[in-house]
Coordinates of C-alpha atoms and ligand atoms in Angstrom, one line a residue:
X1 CA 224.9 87.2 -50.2
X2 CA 223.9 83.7 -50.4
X3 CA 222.5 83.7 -54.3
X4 CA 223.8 80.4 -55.5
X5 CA 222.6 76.9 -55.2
X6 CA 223.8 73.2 -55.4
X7 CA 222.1 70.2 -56.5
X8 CA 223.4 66.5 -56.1
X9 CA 222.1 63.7 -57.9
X10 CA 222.7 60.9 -55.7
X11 CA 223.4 57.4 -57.6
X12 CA 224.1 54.0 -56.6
X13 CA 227.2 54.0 -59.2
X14 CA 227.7 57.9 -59.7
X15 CA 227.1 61.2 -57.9
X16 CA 226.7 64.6 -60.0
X17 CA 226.6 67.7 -58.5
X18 CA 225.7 71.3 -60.1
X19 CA 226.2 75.0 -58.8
X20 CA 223.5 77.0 -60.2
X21 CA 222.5 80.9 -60.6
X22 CA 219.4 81.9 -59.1
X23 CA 217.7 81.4 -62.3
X24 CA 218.4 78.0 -62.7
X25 CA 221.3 78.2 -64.9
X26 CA 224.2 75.7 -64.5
X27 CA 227.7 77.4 -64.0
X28 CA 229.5 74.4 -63.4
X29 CA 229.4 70.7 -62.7
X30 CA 230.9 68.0 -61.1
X31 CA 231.2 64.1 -61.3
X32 CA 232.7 61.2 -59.1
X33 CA 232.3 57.4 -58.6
X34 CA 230.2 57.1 -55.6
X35 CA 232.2 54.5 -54.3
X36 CA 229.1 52.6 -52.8
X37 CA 231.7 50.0 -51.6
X38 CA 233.9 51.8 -49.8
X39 CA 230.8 52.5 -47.1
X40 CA 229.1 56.0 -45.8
X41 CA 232.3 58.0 -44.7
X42 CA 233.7 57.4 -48.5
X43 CA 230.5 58.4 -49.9
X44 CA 230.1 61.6 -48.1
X45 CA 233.2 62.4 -48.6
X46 CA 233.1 62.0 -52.2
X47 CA 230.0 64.0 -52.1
X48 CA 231.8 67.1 -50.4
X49 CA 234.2 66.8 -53.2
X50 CA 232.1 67.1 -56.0
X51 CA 230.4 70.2 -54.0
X52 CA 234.1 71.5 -52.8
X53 CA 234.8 71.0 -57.0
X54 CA 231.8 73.3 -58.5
X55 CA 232.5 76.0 -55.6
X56 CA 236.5 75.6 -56.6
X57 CA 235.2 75.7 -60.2
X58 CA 233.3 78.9 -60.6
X59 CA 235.6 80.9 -57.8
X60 CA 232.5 80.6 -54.9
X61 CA 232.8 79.8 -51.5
X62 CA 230.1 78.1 -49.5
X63 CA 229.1 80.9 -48.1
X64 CA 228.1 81.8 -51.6
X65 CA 224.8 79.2 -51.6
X66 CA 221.8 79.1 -49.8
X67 CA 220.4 75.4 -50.2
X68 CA 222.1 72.5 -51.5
X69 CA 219.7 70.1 -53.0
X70 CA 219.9 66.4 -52.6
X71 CA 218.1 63.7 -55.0
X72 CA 218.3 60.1 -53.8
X73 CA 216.3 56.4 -54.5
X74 CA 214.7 56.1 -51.4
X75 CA 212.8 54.6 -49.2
X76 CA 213.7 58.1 -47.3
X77 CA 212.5 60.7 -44.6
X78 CA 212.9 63.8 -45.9
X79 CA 211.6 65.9 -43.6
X80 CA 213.9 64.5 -41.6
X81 CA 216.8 63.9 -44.3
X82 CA 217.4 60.8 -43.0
X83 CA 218.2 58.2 -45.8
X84 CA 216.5 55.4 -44.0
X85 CA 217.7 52.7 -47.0
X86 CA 219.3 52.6 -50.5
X87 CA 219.5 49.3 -52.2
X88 CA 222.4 50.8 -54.2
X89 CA 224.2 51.8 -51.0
X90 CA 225.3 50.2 -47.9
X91 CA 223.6 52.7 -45.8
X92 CA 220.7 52.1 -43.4
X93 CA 219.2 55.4 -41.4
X94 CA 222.1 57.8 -42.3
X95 CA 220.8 61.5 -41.4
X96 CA 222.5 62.6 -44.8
X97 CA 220.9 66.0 -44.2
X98 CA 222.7 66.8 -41.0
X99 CA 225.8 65.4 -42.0
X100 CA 226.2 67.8 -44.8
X101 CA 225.0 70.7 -43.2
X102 CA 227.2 70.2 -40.4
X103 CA 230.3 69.8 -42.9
X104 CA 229.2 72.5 -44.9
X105 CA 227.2 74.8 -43.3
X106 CA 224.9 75.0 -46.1
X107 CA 220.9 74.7 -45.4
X108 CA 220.1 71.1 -46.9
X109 CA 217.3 69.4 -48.7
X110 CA 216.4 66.1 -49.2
X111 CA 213.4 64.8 -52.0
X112 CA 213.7 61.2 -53.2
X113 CA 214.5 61.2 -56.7
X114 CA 211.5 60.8 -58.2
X115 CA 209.6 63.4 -56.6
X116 CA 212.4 65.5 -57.5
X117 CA 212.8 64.9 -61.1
X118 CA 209.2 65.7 -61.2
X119 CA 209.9 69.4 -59.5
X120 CA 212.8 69.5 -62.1
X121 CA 210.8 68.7 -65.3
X122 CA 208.4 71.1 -63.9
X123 CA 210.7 74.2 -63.7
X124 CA 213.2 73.6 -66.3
X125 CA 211.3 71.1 -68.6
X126 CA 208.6 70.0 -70.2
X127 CA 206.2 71.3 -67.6
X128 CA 207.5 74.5 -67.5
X129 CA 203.8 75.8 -69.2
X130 CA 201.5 74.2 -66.9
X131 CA 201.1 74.5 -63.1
X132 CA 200.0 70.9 -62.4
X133 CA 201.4 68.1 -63.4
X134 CA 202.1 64.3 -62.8
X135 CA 205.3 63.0 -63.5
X136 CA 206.7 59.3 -64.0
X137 CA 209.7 57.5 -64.5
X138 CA 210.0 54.4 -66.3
X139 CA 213.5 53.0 -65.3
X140 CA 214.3 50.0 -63.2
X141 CA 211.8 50.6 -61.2
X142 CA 208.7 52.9 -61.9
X143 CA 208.6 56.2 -59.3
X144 CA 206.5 59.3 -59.8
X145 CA 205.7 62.6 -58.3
X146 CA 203.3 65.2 -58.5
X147 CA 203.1 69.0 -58.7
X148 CA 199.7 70.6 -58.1
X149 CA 199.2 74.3 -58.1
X150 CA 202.9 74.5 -58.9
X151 CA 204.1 73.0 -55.7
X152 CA 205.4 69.6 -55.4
X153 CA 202.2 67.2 -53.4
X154 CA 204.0 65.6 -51.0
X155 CA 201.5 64.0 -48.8
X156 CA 201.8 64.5 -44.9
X157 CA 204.9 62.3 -44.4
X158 CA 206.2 62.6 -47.6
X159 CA 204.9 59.6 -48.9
X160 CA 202.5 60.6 -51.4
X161 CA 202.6 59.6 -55.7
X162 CA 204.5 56.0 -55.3
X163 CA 202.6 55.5 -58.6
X164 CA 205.0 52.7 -59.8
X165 CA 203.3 50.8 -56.2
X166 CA 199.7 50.9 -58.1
X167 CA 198.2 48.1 -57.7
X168 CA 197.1 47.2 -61.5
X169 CA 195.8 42.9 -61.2
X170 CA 196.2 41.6 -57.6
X171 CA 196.9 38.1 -59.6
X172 CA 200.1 39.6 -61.1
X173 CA 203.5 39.3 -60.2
X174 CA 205.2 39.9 -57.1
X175 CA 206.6 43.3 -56.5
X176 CA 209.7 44.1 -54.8
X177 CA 207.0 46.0 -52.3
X178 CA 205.8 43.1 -51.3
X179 CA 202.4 42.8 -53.4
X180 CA 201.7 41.6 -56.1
X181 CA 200.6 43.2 -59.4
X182 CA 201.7 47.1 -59.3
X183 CA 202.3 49.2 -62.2
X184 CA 206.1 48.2 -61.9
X185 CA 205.7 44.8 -61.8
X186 CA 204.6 45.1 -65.8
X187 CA 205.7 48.0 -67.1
X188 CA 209.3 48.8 -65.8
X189 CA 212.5 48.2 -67.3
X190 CA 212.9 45.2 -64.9
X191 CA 209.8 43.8 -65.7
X192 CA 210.6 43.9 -69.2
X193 CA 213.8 42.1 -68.7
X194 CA 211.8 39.6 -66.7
X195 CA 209.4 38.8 -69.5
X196 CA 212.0 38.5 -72.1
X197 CA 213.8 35.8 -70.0
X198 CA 210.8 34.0 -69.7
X199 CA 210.5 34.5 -72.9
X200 CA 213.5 32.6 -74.1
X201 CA 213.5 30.3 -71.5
X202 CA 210.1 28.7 -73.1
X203 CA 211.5 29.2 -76.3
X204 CA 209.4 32.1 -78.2
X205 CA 212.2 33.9 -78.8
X206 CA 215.4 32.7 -80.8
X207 CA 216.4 36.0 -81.8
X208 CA 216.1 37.4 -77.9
X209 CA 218.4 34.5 -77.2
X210 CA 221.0 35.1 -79.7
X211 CA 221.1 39.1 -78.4
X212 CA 222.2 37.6 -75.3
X213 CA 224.8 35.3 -77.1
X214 CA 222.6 32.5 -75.7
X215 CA 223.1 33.6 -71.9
X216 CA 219.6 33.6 -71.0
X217 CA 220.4 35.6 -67.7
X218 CA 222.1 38.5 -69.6
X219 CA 218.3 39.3 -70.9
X220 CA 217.4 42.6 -70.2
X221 CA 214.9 45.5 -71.0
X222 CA 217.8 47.0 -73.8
X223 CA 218.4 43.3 -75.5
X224 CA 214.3 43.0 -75.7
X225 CA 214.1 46.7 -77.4
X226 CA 216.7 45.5 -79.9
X227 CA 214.6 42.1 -80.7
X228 CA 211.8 44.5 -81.6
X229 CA 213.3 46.5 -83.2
X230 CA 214.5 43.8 -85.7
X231 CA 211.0 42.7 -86.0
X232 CA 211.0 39.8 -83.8
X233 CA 206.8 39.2 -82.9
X234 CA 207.9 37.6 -79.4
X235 CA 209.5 41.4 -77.9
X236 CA 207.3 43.4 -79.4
X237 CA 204.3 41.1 -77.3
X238 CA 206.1 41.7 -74.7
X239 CA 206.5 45.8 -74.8
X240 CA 202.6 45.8 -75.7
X241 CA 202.0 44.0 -72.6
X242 CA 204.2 46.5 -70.9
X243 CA 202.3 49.1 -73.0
X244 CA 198.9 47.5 -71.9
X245 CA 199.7 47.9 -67.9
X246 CA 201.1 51.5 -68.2
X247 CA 198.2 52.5 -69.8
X248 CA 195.6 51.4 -66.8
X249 CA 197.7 53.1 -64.6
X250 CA 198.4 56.4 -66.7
X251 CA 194.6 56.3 -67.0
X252 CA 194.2 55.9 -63.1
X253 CA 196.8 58.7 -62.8
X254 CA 194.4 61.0 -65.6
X255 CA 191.3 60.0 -63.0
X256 CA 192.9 60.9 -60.2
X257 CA 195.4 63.9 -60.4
X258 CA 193.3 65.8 -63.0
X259 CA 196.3 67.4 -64.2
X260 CA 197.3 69.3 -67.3
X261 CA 200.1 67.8 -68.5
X262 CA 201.7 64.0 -67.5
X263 CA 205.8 63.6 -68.3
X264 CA 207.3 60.4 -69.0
X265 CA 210.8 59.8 -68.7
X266 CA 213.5 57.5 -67.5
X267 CA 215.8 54.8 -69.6
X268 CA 213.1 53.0 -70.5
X269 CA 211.4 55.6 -72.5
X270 CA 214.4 55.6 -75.4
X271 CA 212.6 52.9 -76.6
X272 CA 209.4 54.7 -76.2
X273 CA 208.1 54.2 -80.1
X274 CA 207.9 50.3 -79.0
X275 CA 204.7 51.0 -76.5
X276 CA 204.0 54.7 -76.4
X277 CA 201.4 54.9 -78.8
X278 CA 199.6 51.9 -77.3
X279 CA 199.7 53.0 -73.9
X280 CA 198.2 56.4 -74.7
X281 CA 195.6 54.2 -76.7
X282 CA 194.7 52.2 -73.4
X283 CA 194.9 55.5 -70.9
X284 CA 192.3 56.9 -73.3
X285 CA 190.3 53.9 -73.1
X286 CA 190.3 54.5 -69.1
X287 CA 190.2 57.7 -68.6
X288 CA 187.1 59.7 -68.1
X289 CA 185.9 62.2 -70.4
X290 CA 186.2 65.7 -68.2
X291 CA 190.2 64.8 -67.1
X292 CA 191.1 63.2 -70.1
X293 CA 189.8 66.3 -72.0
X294 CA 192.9 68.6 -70.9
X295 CA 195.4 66.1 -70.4
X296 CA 199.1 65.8 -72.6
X297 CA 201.4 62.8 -72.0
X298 CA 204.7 64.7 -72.9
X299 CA 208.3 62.8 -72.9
X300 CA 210.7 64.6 -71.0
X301 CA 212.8 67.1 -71.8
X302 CA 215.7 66.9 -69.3
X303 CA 216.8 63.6 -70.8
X304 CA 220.2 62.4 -68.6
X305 CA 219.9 65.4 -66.9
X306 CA 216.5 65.1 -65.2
X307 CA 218.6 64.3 -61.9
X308 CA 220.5 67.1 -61.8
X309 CA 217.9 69.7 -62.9
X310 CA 215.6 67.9 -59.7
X311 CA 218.4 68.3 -56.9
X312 CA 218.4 72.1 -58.2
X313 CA 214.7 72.5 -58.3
X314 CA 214.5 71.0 -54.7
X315 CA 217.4 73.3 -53.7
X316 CA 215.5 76.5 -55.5
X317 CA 211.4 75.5 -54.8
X318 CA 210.4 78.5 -52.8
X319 CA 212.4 81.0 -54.9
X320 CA 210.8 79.1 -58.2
X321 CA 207.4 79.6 -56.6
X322 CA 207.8 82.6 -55.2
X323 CA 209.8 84.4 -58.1
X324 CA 207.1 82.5 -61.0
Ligands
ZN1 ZN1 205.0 47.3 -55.6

């Protein structure tokens, strides 16, 4: 009887795999280096490892699980588990999906990570009491996903929610997506960084400077949180301004989605008490008065584990659904 099922968090530095029950409840896990350097063979290899390592773990065989679930960055096609590119991987159109099924002969599928930390905060998080909700990540980059009517939207080529890509001022800064202005442009972890280097560099900030031990390109999103959080005026400008952008766009998302709930996660949000508040203050300022009405900005509850927990939702969505 296939009852059991894998998800693997797929990182540019580590990969984490988990062998769930079929209620969702971890029975062992399993960690390696990706090895991102050591090109695609290595990394698959190192994947089957950490899947061969749970199954070893809790006395299993593959025959055991029905789907394995696989969380990567994308840009991806995952109807067609094809990793088309990963900026943390050397990999251009590897059809990840077929690879594992034929070494493993386990059904496999494929969400990017985003849309499938928003499936796992949904089922084993924070949105656990609501059927709709819109979920965003605040990390290097800003990525998002959505679950309406308790199914994740994925759009007809899988394309749907890249809510970091929001277009906030077309006279902002240039985005890694090629425009200029989106929601991750001011209000990710990068962005952050990028503003406290400029920061320094015209001199606002000595104590951003001496964080960095005067290296102005060791500035990042952590050393600005720890300026602001010794009072320095300078950082904390710069997390409102952060704060200022992520609420237009939680706002737009409020508008738009008309959801019950919106999660926040991601590394960014340990500093959250910097520009939380303010955002929310902004998004309320946006919002209209019938979706605003029902909606809660929750932080997530899956914490470092969000990746896993998503690579098992995406392994166990039907069964979620159809067991809920
Ligand atoms: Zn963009």
């Amino acid at each position: 009887m296939r009852e059991y099922y894998l998800g693997l968090d797929l990182g540019g530095t580590k990969i984490l795999t988990g062998l769930s029950d079929k209620n969702g409840k971890i029975l062992a896990r399993s960690r390696r280096e990706t090895e991102a350097d050591l090109g695609e063979e290595k990394i698959i290899a190192n994947m089957i490892e950490t899947v061969e390592d749970v199954l070893h773990k809790t006395g299993l065989s593959r025959e055991d699980v029905k789907t394995l679930g696989i969380g990567s960055p994308g840009p991806l096609d995952s109807q067609k588990g094809i990793i088309i590119e990963n900026s943390n991987l050397p990999w251009k159109n590897v059809p990840i999906k077929a690879k594992m099924e034929k070494k493993l002969n386990i059904n496999t599928i494929l969400k990017n990570d985003a849309n499938a930390a928003a499936l796992g905060e949904k089922w084993f998080g924070v949105g656990r009491e609501v059927d709709n909700m819109v979920y965003l990540t605040i990390s290097t980059g800003v990525g998002g996903g959505a679950v309406i009517n308790k199914k994740l939207f994925t759009g007809v080529n899988d394309n749907a929610c890249e809510l970091g890509h929001t277009v906030i001022d077309p006279d902002g800064p240039l985005c890694g997506c090629g425009n200029h202005g989106c929601l991750e442009s001011f209000a990710s972890g990068t962005a952050i960084g990028r503003m406290a280097r400029e920061a320094a560099e015209a001199g606002k900030s000595r104590v951003i400077l001496e964080l960095a031990d005067n290296k102005i390109e060791d500035i990042d999103a952590v050393i600005c949180a720890q300026a602001a959080y010794r009072g320095d005026k300078t950082a904390q400008e710069i997390f409102d301004t952060a704060a200022f952008y992520l609420g237009i766009g939680l706002g737009n998302f409020v508008n738009i989605f008309n959801t019950e709930m919106i999660v926040l996660g991601g590394g960014v949000m340990k500093a959250s008490d910097l520009f939380l508040d303010k955002a929310i203050e902004k998004m309320e300022e946006i919002a209209l008065p019938g979706p605003l009405e029902i909606v809660e900005v929750r932080e997530s509850e899956l914490g470092s584990d969000i990746g896993l927990m998503g690579a098992v939702a995406v392994a166990m969505e039907d069964r979620l659904i159809a067991h809920d």
